[in-house]
């Protein structure tokens, strides 16, 4: 995977921020696997501040936080929130509404010509609100099914379980993403060997 021309293009030639973002996210996963939950939550939040795609791991992380310690879940989520507020403070203090609108941009319209994952559907379907609602519903349904299966399995909080939960949560989000571009490969390609092995 590290010899991939596509990766070389993403990381070295075009300098997308997806690579550094995932590096920080993976550091947070290492902390979680070592049971360093507070430091992991801080690094996870830093990764989110670099690029919000890291939020695709958040459902899995929430499940793991609750599994690790239900009592500590709120304080650990507070670490994530405070980190976001501190990093966003320069923008929140000057232009809070513009910053929040652009950060989340829930009404964003994607360009069909740039999508990679849904080129096979007609452009009118791709641009429709129904398609967006369908994908969101599918995403939430798949996450609910996965979390239910995790809960039923009662697996111990091992490093493999932690990594698997985070990677599957992210991969469900990738599969239901409204649009993907080539640089988004960095979000999941390094996780594929692990997911296939599991």
CSV table of C-alpha atoms in Angstrom, one decimal:
chain,number,residue,atom,x,y,z
A,1,UNK,CA,0.0,0.0,0.0
A,2,UNK,CA,2.8,2.4,0.8
A,3,UNK,CA,4.2,2.1,-2.7
A,4,UNK,CA,0.9,3.1,-4.3
A,5,UNK,CA,1.2,5.9,-7.0
A,6,UNK,CA,-2.1,7.3,-5.7
A,7,UNK,CA,-0.8,7.6,-2.2
A,8,UNK,CA,2.4,9.2,-3.5
A,9,UNK,CA,0.2,11.7,-5.4
A,10,UNK,CA,-2.0,12.5,-2.4
A,11,UNK,CA,0.8,12.9,0.2
A,12,UNK,CA,3.8,14.2,-1.7
A,13,UNK,CA,2.7,15.9,-4.9
A,14,UNK,CA,-0.7,17.5,-4.0
A,15,UNK,CA,-0.1,17.9,-0.2
A,16,UNK,CA,-3.7,17.1,0.8
A,17,UNK,CA,-4.3,17.3,4.6
A,18,UNK,CA,-5.8,13.8,4.6
A,19,UNK,CA,-2.5,12.1,5.4
A,20,UNK,CA,-1.5,14.3,8.4
A,21,UNK,CA,-5.1,14.0,9.6
A,22,UNK,CA,-5.1,10.3,9.6
A,23,UNK,CA,-1.6,10.2,11.2
A,24,UNK,CA,-3.0,12.1,14.2
A,25,UNK,CA,-6.2,9.9,14.2
A,26,UNK,CA,-4.0,6.8,14.2
A,27,UNK,CA,-2.0,8.2,17.1
A,28,UNK,CA,-5.3,8.6,19.0
A,29,UNK,CA,-6.2,4.9,18.2
A,30,UNK,CA,-2.8,3.8,19.6
A,31,UNK,CA,-3.6,5.7,22.8
A,32,UNK,CA,-7.0,4.0,23.0
A,33,UNK,CA,-5.4,0.6,22.5
A,34,UNK,CA,-3.0,1.4,25.4
A,35,UNK,CA,-6.0,2.4,27.6
A,36,UNK,CA,-4.8,6.1,27.5
A,37,UNK,CA,-8.4,7.3,26.9
A,38,UNK,CA,-7.9,11.0,27.9
A,39,UNK,CA,-4.9,11.6,25.7
A,40,UNK,CA,-6.6,9.6,22.9
A,41,UNK,CA,-9.7,11.8,23.1
A,42,UNK,CA,-7.5,14.9,22.9
A,43,UNK,CA,-5.6,13.6,19.9
A,44,UNK,CA,-8.9,12.5,18.3
A,45,UNK,CA,-10.3,16.0,18.6
A,46,UNK,CA,-7.1,17.5,17.2
A,47,UNK,CA,-7.6,15.1,14.2
A,48,UNK,CA,-11.2,16.3,13.8
A,49,UNK,CA,-10.0,19.9,13.8
A,50,UNK,CA,-7.7,19.1,10.9
A,51,UNK,CA,-10.4,17.4,8.8
A,52,UNK,CA,-13.9,16.5,9.9
A,53,UNK,CA,-13.9,13.1,8.1
A,54,UNK,CA,-12.5,11.7,11.4
A,55,UNK,CA,-16.0,12.1,12.8
A,56,UNK,CA,-16.8,8.9,10.8
A,57,UNK,CA,-14.9,7.0,13.6
A,58,UNK,CA,-17.0,8.8,16.3
A,59,UNK,CA,-19.8,6.3,16.7
A,60,UNK,CA,-17.3,3.5,17.3
A,61,UNK,CA,-15.4,5.7,19.7
A,62,UNK,CA,-18.6,6.5,21.6
A,63,UNK,CA,-19.3,2.8,21.9
A,64,UNK,CA,-15.8,2.1,23.2
A,65,UNK,CA,-15.9,5.0,25.7
A,66,UNK,CA,-19.1,3.6,27.2
A,67,UNK,CA,-17.7,0.1,27.2
A,68,UNK,CA,-14.4,1.2,28.9
A,69,UNK,CA,-16.1,3.3,31.6
A,70,UNK,CA,-19.7,4.6,31.4
A,71,UNK,CA,-18.9,7.1,34.3
A,72,UNK,CA,-15.9,8.5,32.5
A,73,UNK,CA,-17.6,8.9,29.1
A,74,UNK,CA,-19.0,12.4,29.7
A,75,UNK,CA,-15.6,13.8,31.0
A,76,UNK,CA,-13.8,12.2,28.0
A,77,UNK,CA,-16.3,13.7,25.6
A,78,UNK,CA,-15.8,17.0,27.3
A,79,UNK,CA,-12.0,16.7,26.5
A,80,UNK,CA,-13.0,16.5,22.8
A,81,UNK,CA,-15.4,19.4,23.1
A,82,UNK,CA,-13.0,21.7,25.0
A,83,UNK,CA,-10.2,20.9,22.5
A,84,UNK,CA,-12.5,22.0,19.7
A,85,UNK,CA,-13.5,25.2,21.4
A,86,UNK,CA,-9.8,26.1,22.1
A,87,UNK,CA,-8.7,25.3,18.6
A,88,UNK,CA,-11.7,27.1,17.1
A,89,UNK,CA,-11.6,30.1,19.4
A,90,UNK,CA,-9.8,32.5,17.0
A,91,UNK,CA,-12.6,31.9,14.5
A,92,UNK,CA,-15.5,31.6,16.9
A,93,UNK,CA,-14.6,34.9,18.5
A,94,UNK,CA,-14.4,36.9,15.3
A,95,UNK,CA,-17.0,35.3,13.0
A,96,UNK,CA,-18.9,32.6,14.9
A,97,UNK,CA,-21.9,32.2,12.6
A,98,UNK,CA,-19.8,32.1,9.4
A,99,UNK,CA,-17.4,29.7,11.0
A,100,UNK,CA,-20.1,27.3,12.2
A,101,UNK,CA,-22.0,27.5,8.9
A,102,UNK,CA,-18.9,26.7,6.8
A,103,UNK,CA,-17.6,24.1,9.3
A,104,UNK,CA,-20.7,22.0,9.0
A,105,UNK,CA,-22.3,23.2,5.8
A,106,UNK,CA,-25.2,20.8,5.9
A,107,UNK,CA,-26.9,22.3,2.9
A,108,UNK,CA,-23.8,21.8,0.7
A,109,UNK,CA,-24.4,20.7,-2.9
A,110,UNK,CA,-21.8,18.2,-4.2
A,111,UNK,CA,-20.6,18.3,-7.8
A,112,UNK,CA,-21.3,15.1,-9.8
A,113,UNK,CA,-18.3,15.5,-12.0
A,114,UNK,CA,-15.9,15.1,-9.0
A,115,UNK,CA,-17.5,12.1,-7.3
A,116,UNK,CA,-15.7,8.7,-7.6
A,117,UNK,CA,-18.1,6.3,-5.7
A,118,UNK,CA,-21.4,7.1,-7.4
A,119,UNK,CA,-20.5,7.8,-11.0
A,120,UNK,CA,-22.8,4.9,-12.0
A,121,UNK,CA,-26.1,6.6,-11.0
A,122,UNK,CA,-27.7,9.4,-13.0
A,123,UNK,CA,-26.7,13.0,-12.0
A,124,UNK,CA,-30.3,13.9,-11.3
A,125,UNK,CA,-30.5,11.1,-8.6
A,126,UNK,CA,-27.0,12.0,-7.2
A,127,UNK,CA,-28.1,15.7,-6.7
A,128,UNK,CA,-31.6,14.9,-5.3
A,129,UNK,CA,-32.4,15.3,-1.6
A,130,UNK,CA,-34.0,11.9,-1.6
A,131,UNK,CA,-30.6,10.3,-2.4
A,132,UNK,CA,-29.0,12.3,0.5
A,133,UNK,CA,-31.7,11.2,2.9
A,134,UNK,CA,-31.5,7.6,1.7
A,135,UNK,CA,-27.7,7.5,2.3
A,136,UNK,CA,-28.0,9.1,5.7
A,137,UNK,CA,-30.8,6.6,6.7
A,138,UNK,CA,-28.6,3.7,5.4
A,139,UNK,CA,-25.6,5.0,7.3
A,140,UNK,CA,-27.6,5.2,10.6
A,141,UNK,CA,-29.2,1.8,10.1
A,142,UNK,CA,-25.9,0.1,9.4
A,143,UNK,CA,-24.3,1.7,12.4
A,144,UNK,CA,-27.3,0.7,14.6
A,145,UNK,CA,-27.0,-2.9,13.4
A,146,UNK,CA,-23.3,-3.0,13.9
A,147,UNK,CA,-23.5,-1.5,17.4
A,148,UNK,CA,-26.2,-3.9,18.3
A,149,UNK,CA,-24.1,-6.9,17.2
A,150,UNK,CA,-21.1,-5.5,19.1
A,151,UNK,CA,-23.3,-5.2,22.2
A,152,UNK,CA,-24.6,-8.8,21.8
A,153,UNK,CA,-21.1,-10.2,21.3
A,154,UNK,CA,-19.9,-8.9,24.7
A,155,UNK,CA,-16.3,-8.8,23.5
A,156,UNK,CA,-13.5,-7.8,25.8
A,157,UNK,CA,-11.9,-4.4,25.4
A,158,UNK,CA,-8.8,-5.7,23.6
A,159,UNK,CA,-6.6,-3.7,21.2
A,160,UNK,CA,-8.0,-5.8,18.3
A,161,UNK,CA,-11.6,-5.1,19.4
A,162,UNK,CA,-10.8,-1.3,19.7
A,163,UNK,CA,-9.2,-1.1,16.3
A,164,UNK,CA,-11.9,-3.2,14.7
A,165,UNK,CA,-14.7,-1.1,16.1
A,166,UNK,CA,-13.2,2.1,15.0
A,167,UNK,CA,-12.3,0.9,11.5
A,168,UNK,CA,-15.7,-0.7,10.9
A,169,UNK,CA,-17.4,2.5,12.0
A,170,UNK,CA,-15.3,4.5,9.6
A,171,UNK,CA,-15.8,2.0,6.8
A,172,UNK,CA,-19.6,2.1,7.2
A,173,UNK,CA,-19.4,5.9,6.8
A,174,UNK,CA,-17.2,5.6,3.7
A,175,UNK,CA,-19.6,3.2,2.1
A,176,UNK,CA,-22.5,5.6,2.7
A,177,UNK,CA,-20.7,8.8,1.9
A,178,UNK,CA,-22.5,11.0,-0.6
A,179,UNK,CA,-19.4,11.6,-2.5
A,180,UNK,CA,-15.8,10.5,-2.4
A,181,UNK,CA,-12.7,11.9,-4.1
A,182,UNK,CA,-9.4,10.2,-4.7
A,183,UNK,CA,-7.6,11.7,-1.7
A,184,UNK,CA,-10.3,10.2,0.6
A,185,UNK,CA,-8.5,6.9,0.0
A,186,UNK,CA,-6.3,7.9,2.9
A,187,UNK,CA,-9.3,7.6,5.2
A,188,UNK,CA,-9.5,3.8,4.9
A,189,UNK,CA,-6.9,2.2,2.7
A,190,UNK,CA,-4.5,1.4,5.5
A,191,UNK,CA,-7.3,-0.2,7.4
A,192,UNK,CA,-8.3,-2.6,4.7
A,193,UNK,CA,-5.7,-5.3,5.4
A,194,UNK,CA,-6.8,-5.4,9.0
A,195,UNK,CA,-10.5,-5.5,8.2
A,196,UNK,CA,-10.0,-8.3,5.7
A,197,UNK,CA,-7.9,-10.2,8.2
A,198,UNK,CA,-10.7,-9.8,10.8
